[in-house]
Amino acid sequence: MKKYCVAVVGAMGAVGREMLKTLEQRGFPVSEIRPLDIEANAGKKVLYEGREATVGVAAKGAFVDVDIALFSAGADASLVLAPIAAAEGAVVVDNSSQWRMDPEVPLVVPEVNPDALDGHKGIIANPNCSTIQMLVALKPIHDAYKIKRIVVATYQAVSGTGAAAIAELAAQAEQFAKGEPMTAKVYPRQILFNALPHIDVFLDNGYTKEEMKMVNETHKILDPAISVSPTAVRIPVFRGHSEAINIETERPMDLADVRRLLAAAPGVKVVDDPAKLAYPTALDADGKDEVFVGRLRLDPTVPNGLNMWVVGDNLRKGAALNAVQIAEVLARKGLEPKAR
Ligand SMILES: NC(=O)c1ccc[n+]([C@@H]2O[C@H](COP(=O)([O-])OP(=O)(O)OC[C@H]3O[C@@H](n4cnc5c(N)ncnc54)[C@H](OP(=O)(O)O)[C@@H]3O)[C@@H](O)[C@H]2O)c1
């Protein structure tokens, strides 16, 4: 079996660490693992397959002989380093928002649009975490009933902001327990015991950038004809994004059929038995690969409407797992980098 030299850029971050874990857990055929990060982290060690690997600096020259470079170091790093990595011969799978809407760059959820990878030019984008889990759950319904409109409210974990935000929520919990005043640096307000209707920056249209990512990425990946009306909210959960989704479809939906379609869909697990208090929560999704769907019910207030509750691990399917699955599809299809 062919093995690949894999670089992980941003290896010391929340997603980077999860990428290393995911590659290992899924048995991706790795000949060499190359963890890369900023200079200040160079020389640190990460464990991969029981052996220590030394963190190098993500810079020109670091991608020579790399087959696949999984990026999770933020948009600024991706802007500069992804073209360098591609020019040095790696196929880049980028987790940041930097390249997602570039018409030359495929934006891929393997369960939804794997064929978009064909003809890639060396950089492939991983969608936003909230978009990924929403589209994994909606794809089978769209195929059968054609979705016209989505109204979605997200309940997003702090790990979606990165390692510093995880530390901030933990610190505020400790400060609360000790009766000390709470300090907030990553978020503009206290996140503990709170809900912030503010993820990423506010745009001129009154929506946040996170909300517009859900609109634009849904159009690029699933269907430009779907109207998307989003509200993105940060809540004091460490890991796992939840979403209340309302859809309207062209054709009338049969609830039993929707359940069957979802149960058979790749990457989806239906947990929906209210009588037994069975519904998905962020804690249930922690560390899991699937996108969990529950609270399925027709919406009687519109002609063809459905309400659902969708939960996924943002670090896993929302980031690391989706990137590794893209690498798996590339390996299966034998898609080579352009520079070779
Ligand atoms: N967290 C999620 O759920 C999620 C989901 C989807 C996509 N993403 C995207 O993935 C990226 C990383 O997110 P994260 O949550 O892992 O953030 P994070 O925990 O802050 O980790 C980012 C890592 O990259 C390093 N880094 C920063 N600039 C770099 C550079 N120029 N070269 C190499 N390494 C650099 C950081 O070092 P320092 O911290 O020392 O600066 C840190 O180790 C972001 O673009 C984010 O939008 C995150």
Short mmCIF file of C-alpha atoms and ligand atoms in Angstrom, two decimals:
data_model
loop_
_atom_site.label_atom_id
_atom_site.label_comp_id
_atom_site.label_asym_id
_atom_site.label_seq_id
_atom_site.Cartn_x
_atom_site.Cartn_y
_atom_site.Cartn_z
CA MET A 1 0.00 0.00 0.00
CA LYS A 2 1.27 3.49 -0.86
CA LYS A 3 2.25 5.53 2.19
CA TYR A 4 2.28 9.29 2.42
CA CYS A 5 4.45 11.93 4.01
CA VAL A 6 1.92 14.07 5.92
CA ALA A 7 2.58 17.54 7.35
CA VAL A 8 0.27 18.99 10.01
CA VAL A 9 0.54 22.78 10.10
CA GLY A 10 -0.61 24.28 13.41
CA ALA A 11 0.19 20.94 15.05
CA MET A 12 0.18 22.38 18.57
CA GLY A 13 -3.32 23.85 18.24
CA ALA A 14 -6.72 22.38 19.12
CA VAL A 15 -7.43 21.13 15.58
CA GLY A 16 -3.82 20.18 14.83
CA ARG A 17 -3.64 17.87 17.82
CA GLU A 18 -6.95 16.31 16.80
CA MET A 19 -5.63 15.83 13.26
CA LEU A 20 -2.64 13.84 14.56
CA LYS A 21 -4.98 11.74 16.70
CA THR A 22 -7.43 11.19 13.82
CA LEU A 23 -4.73 10.17 11.31
CA GLU A 24 -3.47 7.63 13.82
CA GLN A 25 -6.88 6.30 14.86
CA ARG A 26 -8.03 5.83 11.25
CA GLY A 27 -4.79 4.14 10.26
CA PHE A 28 -4.06 6.60 7.46
CA PRO A 29 -1.02 5.20 5.62
CA VAL A 30 1.70 7.57 6.87
CA SER A 31 5.35 7.07 5.93
CA GLU A 32 6.49 10.23 7.75
CA ILE A 33 4.59 12.64 9.99
CA ARG A 34 5.83 16.24 9.95
CA PRO A 35 4.29 18.41 12.71
CA LEU A 36 4.83 22.11 11.92
CA ASP A 37 3.94 25.22 13.89
CA ILE A 38 5.27 28.71 14.68
CA GLU A 39 8.92 29.21 15.60
CA ALA A 40 8.12 29.53 19.32
CA ASN A 41 6.80 25.95 19.29
CA ALA A 42 9.68 24.48 17.26
CA GLY A 43 11.51 21.67 19.05
CA LYS A 44 8.48 20.63 21.10
CA LYS A 45 7.50 16.98 20.86
CA VAL A 46 4.24 15.34 19.84
CA LEU A 47 3.47 11.63 20.08
CA TYR A 48 2.56 9.83 16.88
CA GLU A 49 2.06 6.06 16.76
CA GLY A 50 3.93 5.76 20.05
CA ARG A 51 6.98 7.65 18.80
CA GLU A 52 8.01 11.23 19.46
CA ALA A 53 8.00 13.59 16.51
CA THR A 54 9.72 16.97 16.77
CA VAL A 55 7.76 20.07 15.82
CA GLY A 56 9.39 22.03 12.98
CA VAL A 57 8.77 25.55 11.71
CA ALA A 58 6.11 25.99 9.04
CA ALA A 59 8.06 27.95 6.42
CA LYS A 60 9.47 27.79 2.90
CA GLY A 61 11.33 24.51 2.46
CA ALA A 62 9.36 22.65 5.14
CA PHE A 63 7.08 20.97 2.56
CA VAL A 64 9.69 19.37 0.33
CA ASP A 65 8.77 15.65 -0.08
CA VAL A 66 5.42 16.21 1.70
CA ASP A 67 2.51 14.51 -0.09
CA ILE A 68 -0.37 15.94 1.95
CA ALA A 69 -0.29 19.03 4.19
CA LEU A 70 -3.19 19.39 6.62
CA PHE A 71 -3.39 23.07 7.62
CA SER A 72 -5.02 24.39 10.80
CA ALA A 73 -2.98 27.45 11.68
CA GLY A 74 -5.47 30.20 10.85
CA ALA A 75 -6.26 32.21 7.73
CA ASP A 76 -3.16 34.44 7.79
CA ALA A 77 -0.85 31.43 7.90
CA SER A 78 -2.80 29.70 5.12
CA LEU A 79 -2.69 32.75 2.88
CA VAL A 80 1.11 32.75 2.91
CA LEU A 81 1.99 29.09 3.46
CA ALA A 82 -0.59 27.10 1.47
CA PRO A 83 0.71 28.30 -1.95
CA ILE A 84 4.28 27.63 -0.75
CA ALA A 85 3.35 24.09 0.31
CA ALA A 86 1.52 23.46 -2.99
CA ALA A 87 4.50 24.81 -4.98
CA GLU A 88 6.80 22.47 -3.04
CA GLY A 89 4.64 19.53 -4.14
CA ALA A 90 2.14 18.93 -1.34
CA VAL A 91 -1.63 18.76 -1.69
CA VAL A 92 -2.94 21.18 0.91
CA VAL A 93 -6.16 20.52 2.84
CA ASP A 94 -6.83 23.83 4.56
CA ASN A 95 -9.07 24.26 7.60
CA SER A 96 -9.07 28.04 7.62
CA SER A 97 -11.56 30.29 5.83
CA GLN A 98 -8.81 31.71 3.59
CA TRP A 99 -9.43 29.71 0.39
CA ARG A 100 -12.98 28.42 0.82
CA MET A 101 -14.73 30.76 -1.59
CA ASP A 102 -11.93 30.84 -4.18
CA PRO A 103 -13.53 29.46 -7.39
CA GLU A 104 -10.31 27.55 -8.13
CA VAL A 105 -10.41 25.75 -4.76
CA PRO A 106 -12.74 22.80 -4.10
CA LEU A 107 -14.69 23.09 -0.84
CA VAL A 108 -15.43 19.54 0.20
CA VAL A 109 -17.46 17.44 2.61
CA PRO A 110 -16.72 13.86 1.52
CA GLU A 111 -20.28 12.64 2.28
CA VAL A 112 -21.75 15.49 0.22
CA ASN A 113 -19.56 16.48 -2.76
CA PRO A 114 -16.47 14.22 -3.05
CA ASP A 115 -16.35 14.68 -6.83
CA ALA A 116 -15.48 18.36 -6.36
CA LEU A 117 -11.95 17.09 -5.60
CA ASP A 118 -11.41 16.02 -9.21
CA GLY A 119 -9.14 18.48 -10.98
CA HIS A 120 -8.01 20.25 -7.82
CA LYS A 121 -5.04 22.57 -8.24
CA GLY A 122 -3.12 21.72 -5.08
CA ILE A 123 -5.23 23.51 -2.46
CA ILE A 124 -8.48 22.03 -1.10
CA ALA A 125 -10.59 23.78 1.52
CA ASN A 126 -12.30 22.24 4.52
CA PRO A 127 -15.60 24.02 5.22
CA ASN A 128 -16.58 25.78 8.42
CA CYS A 129 -17.46 23.40 11.26
CA SER A 130 -21.11 24.50 11.53
CA THR A 131 -21.61 24.14 7.79
CA ILE A 132 -20.08 20.66 7.66
CA GLN A 133 -22.39 19.07 10.24
CA MET A 134 -25.46 20.85 8.84
CA LEU A 135 -24.81 19.65 5.29
CA VAL A 136 -24.01 16.06 6.27
CA ALA A 137 -27.47 15.94 7.86
CA LEU A 138 -29.31 17.83 5.10
CA LYS A 139 -27.80 16.21 2.00
CA PRO A 140 -30.02 13.08 2.04
CA ILE A 141 -33.13 15.22 2.58
CA HIS A 142 -32.14 17.62 -0.20
CA ASP A 143 -31.60 14.73 -2.63
CA ALA A 144 -35.09 13.36 -1.93
CA TYR A 145 -37.21 16.45 -1.29
CA LYS A 146 -35.20 19.48 -2.57
CA ILE A 147 -34.61 21.99 0.20
CA LYS A 148 -35.71 25.55 -0.61
CA ARG A 149 -34.93 27.34 2.67
CA ILE A 150 -32.93 26.72 5.85
CA VAL A 151 -33.35 28.66 9.09
CA VAL A 152 -30.61 27.67 11.52
CA ALA A 153 -29.51 28.73 14.99
CA THR A 154 -26.20 27.34 16.24
CA TYR A 155 -25.06 26.62 19.79
CA GLN A 156 -21.29 26.46 19.35
CA ALA A 157 -18.59 25.18 21.70
CA VAL A 158 -15.62 27.30 22.75
CA SER A 159 -13.14 24.83 21.20
CA GLY A 160 -14.35 26.23 17.86
CA THR A 161 -12.31 29.33 18.74
CA GLY A 162 -9.19 27.30 19.55
CA ALA A 163 -6.98 26.32 22.46
CA ALA A 164 -6.99 29.79 24.09
CA ALA A 165 -10.80 29.81 24.35
CA ILE A 166 -10.87 26.34 25.94
CA ALA A 167 -8.44 27.69 28.56
CA GLU A 168 -10.59 30.81 29.09
CA LEU A 169 -13.77 28.84 29.85
CA ALA A 170 -11.84 26.54 32.23
CA ALA A 171 -10.26 29.55 33.95
CA GLN A 172 -13.64 31.27 34.40
CA ALA A 173 -15.09 28.08 35.93
CA GLU A 174 -12.17 28.00 38.36
CA GLN A 175 -12.51 31.71 39.15
CA PHE A 176 -16.23 31.21 39.80
CA ALA A 177 -15.53 28.26 42.13
CA LYS A 178 -13.03 30.36 44.09
CA GLY A 179 -15.36 33.38 44.22
CA GLU A 180 -12.88 35.47 42.22
CA PRO A 181 -13.78 38.04 39.52
CA MET A 182 -13.83 36.51 36.05
CA THR A 183 -11.41 37.64 33.36
CA ALA A 184 -12.25 37.61 29.64
CA LYS A 185 -9.62 38.03 26.92
CA VAL A 186 -10.60 35.77 24.04
CA TYR A 187 -14.31 36.70 24.06
CA PRO A 188 -15.64 40.25 24.50
CA ARG A 189 -17.85 39.11 27.41
CA GLN A 190 -17.85 36.42 30.09
CA ILE A 191 -18.64 33.09 28.36
CA LEU A 192 -19.31 31.02 31.51
CA PHE A 193 -23.09 30.92 32.24
CA ASN A 194 -23.66 33.02 29.12
CA ALA A 195 -24.63 32.81 25.43
CA LEU A 196 -23.00 35.22 22.97
CA PRO A 197 -24.83 35.90 19.68
CA HIS A 198 -21.50 36.83 18.14
CA ILE A 199 -19.07 34.50 16.35
CA ASP A 200 -16.29 36.02 14.24
CA VAL A 201 -16.63 39.67 13.19
CA PHE A 202 -19.79 41.65 12.41
CA LEU A 203 -20.26 42.54 8.74
CA ASP A 204 -21.99 45.55 7.15
CA ASN A 205 -25.19 43.54 6.55
CA GLY A 206 -25.65 42.96 10.31
CA TYR A 207 -24.74 39.28 10.11
CA THR A 208 -21.50 37.88 11.51
CA LYS A 209 -18.82 36.40 9.29
CA GLU A 210 -19.56 32.97 10.81
CA GLU A 211 -23.21 33.29 9.78
CA MET A 212 -22.31 34.31 6.24
CA LYS A 213 -19.90 31.36 6.01
CA MET A 214 -22.92 29.09 6.54
CA VAL A 215 -24.79 30.86 3.73
CA ASN A 216 -21.96 31.02 1.19
CA GLU A 217 -20.50 27.60 1.88
CA THR A 218 -23.94 25.92 1.65
CA HIS A 219 -24.33 27.52 -1.77
CA LYS A 220 -20.92 26.35 -2.94
CA ILE A 221 -21.17 22.80 -1.60
CA LEU A 222 -24.84 21.82 -1.80
CA ASP A 223 -26.98 24.15 -3.92
CA PRO A 224 -26.82 27.89 -4.72
CA ALA A 225 -30.63 27.98 -4.93
CA ILE A 226 -31.15 27.32 -1.20
CA SER A 227 -31.96 30.34 0.99
CA VAL A 228 -30.10 30.19 4.31
CA SER A 229 -31.03 32.31 7.32
CA PRO A 230 -28.50 31.78 10.15
CA THR A 231 -27.88 32.93 13.72
CA ALA A 232 -24.59 31.75 15.26
CA VAL A 233 -24.28 31.65 19.04
CA ARG A 234 -21.32 30.76 21.27
CA ILE A 235 -22.21 28.85 24.45
CA PRO A 236 -20.14 27.63 27.42
CA VAL A 237 -19.62 24.07 26.16
CA PHE A 238 -16.09 22.79 25.68
CA ARG A 239 -16.64 20.60 22.69
CA GLY A 240 -19.52 19.85 20.28
CA HIS A 241 -21.68 22.21 18.23
CA SER A 242 -25.48 21.88 18.32
CA GLU A 243 -27.85 23.32 15.73
CA ALA A 244 -31.61 23.89 15.67
CA ILE A 245 -32.47 23.62 11.99
CA ASN A 246 -35.76 24.36 10.26
CA ILE A 247 -36.09 23.50 6.58
CA GLU A 248 -38.70 23.98 3.89
CA THR A 249 -38.70 21.65 0.90
CA GLU A 250 -40.23 21.69 -2.56
CA ARG A 251 -41.87 18.28 -2.17
CA PRO A 252 -43.94 17.28 0.89
CA MET A 253 -41.91 15.21 3.34
CA ASP A 254 -42.89 11.89 4.86
CA LEU A 255 -41.41 11.79 8.37
CA ALA A 256 -40.86 8.01 8.41
CA ASP A 257 -39.08 8.27 5.05
CA VAL A 258 -36.91 11.15 6.32
CA ARG A 259 -35.90 8.99 9.29
CA ARG A 260 -35.05 6.09 6.95
CA LEU A 261 -33.01 8.34 4.65
CA LEU A 262 -31.07 9.78 7.58
CA ALA A 263 -30.50 6.36 9.17
CA ALA A 264 -29.00 5.12 5.89
CA ALA A 265 -26.92 8.26 5.19
CA PRO A 266 -23.14 8.04 5.53
CA GLY A 267 -21.77 9.80 8.61
CA VAL A 268 -25.21 10.30 10.22
CA LYS A 269 -26.60 8.70 13.36
CA VAL A 270 -30.24 9.21 14.26
CA VAL A 271 -30.89 9.47 18.02
CA ASP A 272 -34.55 10.30 18.26
CA ASP A 273 -36.79 8.63 20.77
CA PRO A 274 -38.33 11.33 22.96
CA ALA A 275 -40.30 8.73 24.98
CA LYS A 276 -36.96 7.39 26.21
CA LEU A 277 -35.45 10.90 26.45
CA ALA A 278 -33.17 9.93 23.56
CA TYR A 279 -31.82 12.98 21.74
CA PRO A 280 -28.25 14.00 20.91
CA THR A 281 -26.25 16.40 23.10
CA ALA A 282 -22.80 17.95 22.80
CA LEU A 283 -21.43 15.64 25.48
CA ASP A 284 -22.71 12.58 23.58
CA ALA A 285 -20.92 13.75 20.42
CA ASP A 286 -17.59 14.46 22.14
CA GLY A 287 -14.85 12.51 20.35
CA LYS A 288 -17.30 10.82 17.97
CA ASP A 289 -17.12 10.77 14.19
CA GLU A 290 -20.83 10.86 13.38
CA VAL A 291 -23.20 13.78 12.98
CA PHE A 292 -26.09 13.08 15.34
CA VAL A 293 -29.68 13.96 14.42
CA GLY A 294 -32.70 14.06 16.71
CA ARG A 295 -35.94 15.90 17.57
CA LEU A 296 -37.24 15.23 14.06
CA ARG A 297 -40.71 16.70 13.64
CA LEU A 298 -42.74 18.15 10.80
CA ASP A 299 -43.33 21.89 11.03
CA PRO A 300 -47.10 22.45 10.65
CA THR A 301 -46.68 26.25 10.30
CA VAL A 302 -45.41 26.06 6.68
CA PRO A 303 -46.45 23.83 3.72
CA ASN A 304 -43.40 21.46 3.63
CA GLY A 305 -41.44 22.09 6.82
CA LEU A 306 -39.28 20.06 9.18
CA ASN A 307 -37.51 20.82 12.45
CA MET A 308 -34.44 18.96 13.60
CA TRP A 309 -31.60 19.09 16.13
CA VAL A 310 -28.12 18.32 14.77
CA VAL A 311 -25.03 17.78 16.92
CA GLY A 312 -21.41 17.14 15.91
CA ASP A 313 -17.93 17.28 17.40
CA ASN A 314 -16.53 20.49 15.92
CA LEU A 315 -12.90 19.42 16.35
CA ARG A 316 -13.59 16.05 14.79
CA LYS A 317 -16.15 16.06 11.91
CA GLY A 318 -16.12 19.86 11.98
CA ALA A 319 -12.38 20.01 11.33
CA ALA A 320 -9.83 17.20 11.74
CA LEU A 321 -11.91 14.22 10.62
CA ASN A 322 -13.29 15.97 7.55
CA ALA A 323 -9.73 16.94 6.54
CA VAL A 324 -8.45 13.39 7.03
CA GLN A 325 -11.45 12.00 5.10
CA ILE A 326 -10.52 14.34 2.23
CA ALA A 327 -6.99 12.93 2.36
CA GLU A 328 -8.48 9.42 2.29
CA VAL A 329 -10.54 10.24 -0.82
CA LEU A 330 -7.45 11.74 -2.48
CA ALA A 331 -5.51 8.58 -1.68
CA ARG A 332 -8.35 6.37 -3.01
CA LYS A 333 -8.68 8.37 -6.21
CA GLY A 334 -4.90 8.46 -6.65
CA LEU A 335 -5.08 12.24 -7.11
CA GLU A 336 -1.55 13.58 -7.28
CA PRO A 337 -0.34 17.09 -6.54
CA LYS A 338 -0.05 19.32 -9.61
CA ALA A 339 3.58 20.24 -8.93
CA ARG A 340 4.87 16.68 -9.43
N1 LIG B 1 -11.55 24.73 16.38
C1 LIG B 1 -12.44 24.32 15.48
O1 LIG B 1 -13.48 23.72 15.80
C2 LIG B 1 -12.23 24.61 14.02
C3 LIG B 1 -13.10 24.04 13.11
C4 LIG B 1 -12.91 24.27 11.76
C5 LIG B 1 -11.85 25.06 11.37
N2 LIG B 1 -11.02 25.61 12.28
C6 LIG B 1 -9.91 26.44 11.78
O2 LIG B 1 -8.67 25.78 12.02
C7 LIG B 1 -7.66 26.74 12.28
C8 LIG B 1 -6.99 26.44 13.61
O3 LIG B 1 -7.94 26.42 14.65
P1 LIG B 1 -7.60 25.92 16.12
O4 LIG B 1 -8.90 25.91 16.79
O5 LIG B 1 -6.76 24.69 16.12
O6 LIG B 1 -6.69 27.16 16.66
P2 LIG B 1 -5.55 27.13 17.76
O7 LIG B 1 -5.87 26.18 18.85
O8 LIG B 1 -5.31 28.56 18.10
O9 LIG B 1 -4.27 26.54 17.00
C9 LIG B 1 -3.60 27.15 15.94
C10 LIG B 1 -2.14 26.68 15.97
O10 LIG B 1 -1.45 27.20 14.82
C11 LIG B 1 -0.29 27.90 15.27
N3 LIG B 1 0.05 28.95 14.32
C12 LIG B 1 -0.36 30.24 14.27
N4 LIG B 1 0.21 30.87 13.22
C13 LIG B 1 1.00 29.96 12.60
C14 LIG B 1 1.87 30.02 11.48
N5 LIG B 1 2.04 31.12 10.77
N6 LIG B 1 2.54 28.89 11.12
C15 LIG B 1 2.38 27.75 11.83
N7 LIG B 1 1.58 27.64 12.92
C16 LIG B 1 0.90 28.73 13.30
C17 LIG B 1 -0.69 28.43 16.63
O11 LIG B 1 0.42 28.82 17.41
P3 LIG B 1 0.19 29.93 18.61
O12 LIG B 1 -1.08 29.59 19.27
O13 LIG B 1 1.36 29.73 19.50
O14 LIG B 1 0.11 31.23 17.91
C18 LIG B 1 -1.39 27.20 17.21
O15 LIG B 1 -0.49 26.23 17.66
C19 LIG B 1 -8.35 28.11 12.22
O16 LIG B 1 -8.21 28.62 10.92
C20 LIG B 1 -9.79 27.78 12.47
O17 LIG B 1 -10.67 28.72 11.91
C21 LIG B 1 -11.16 25.39 13.61
#
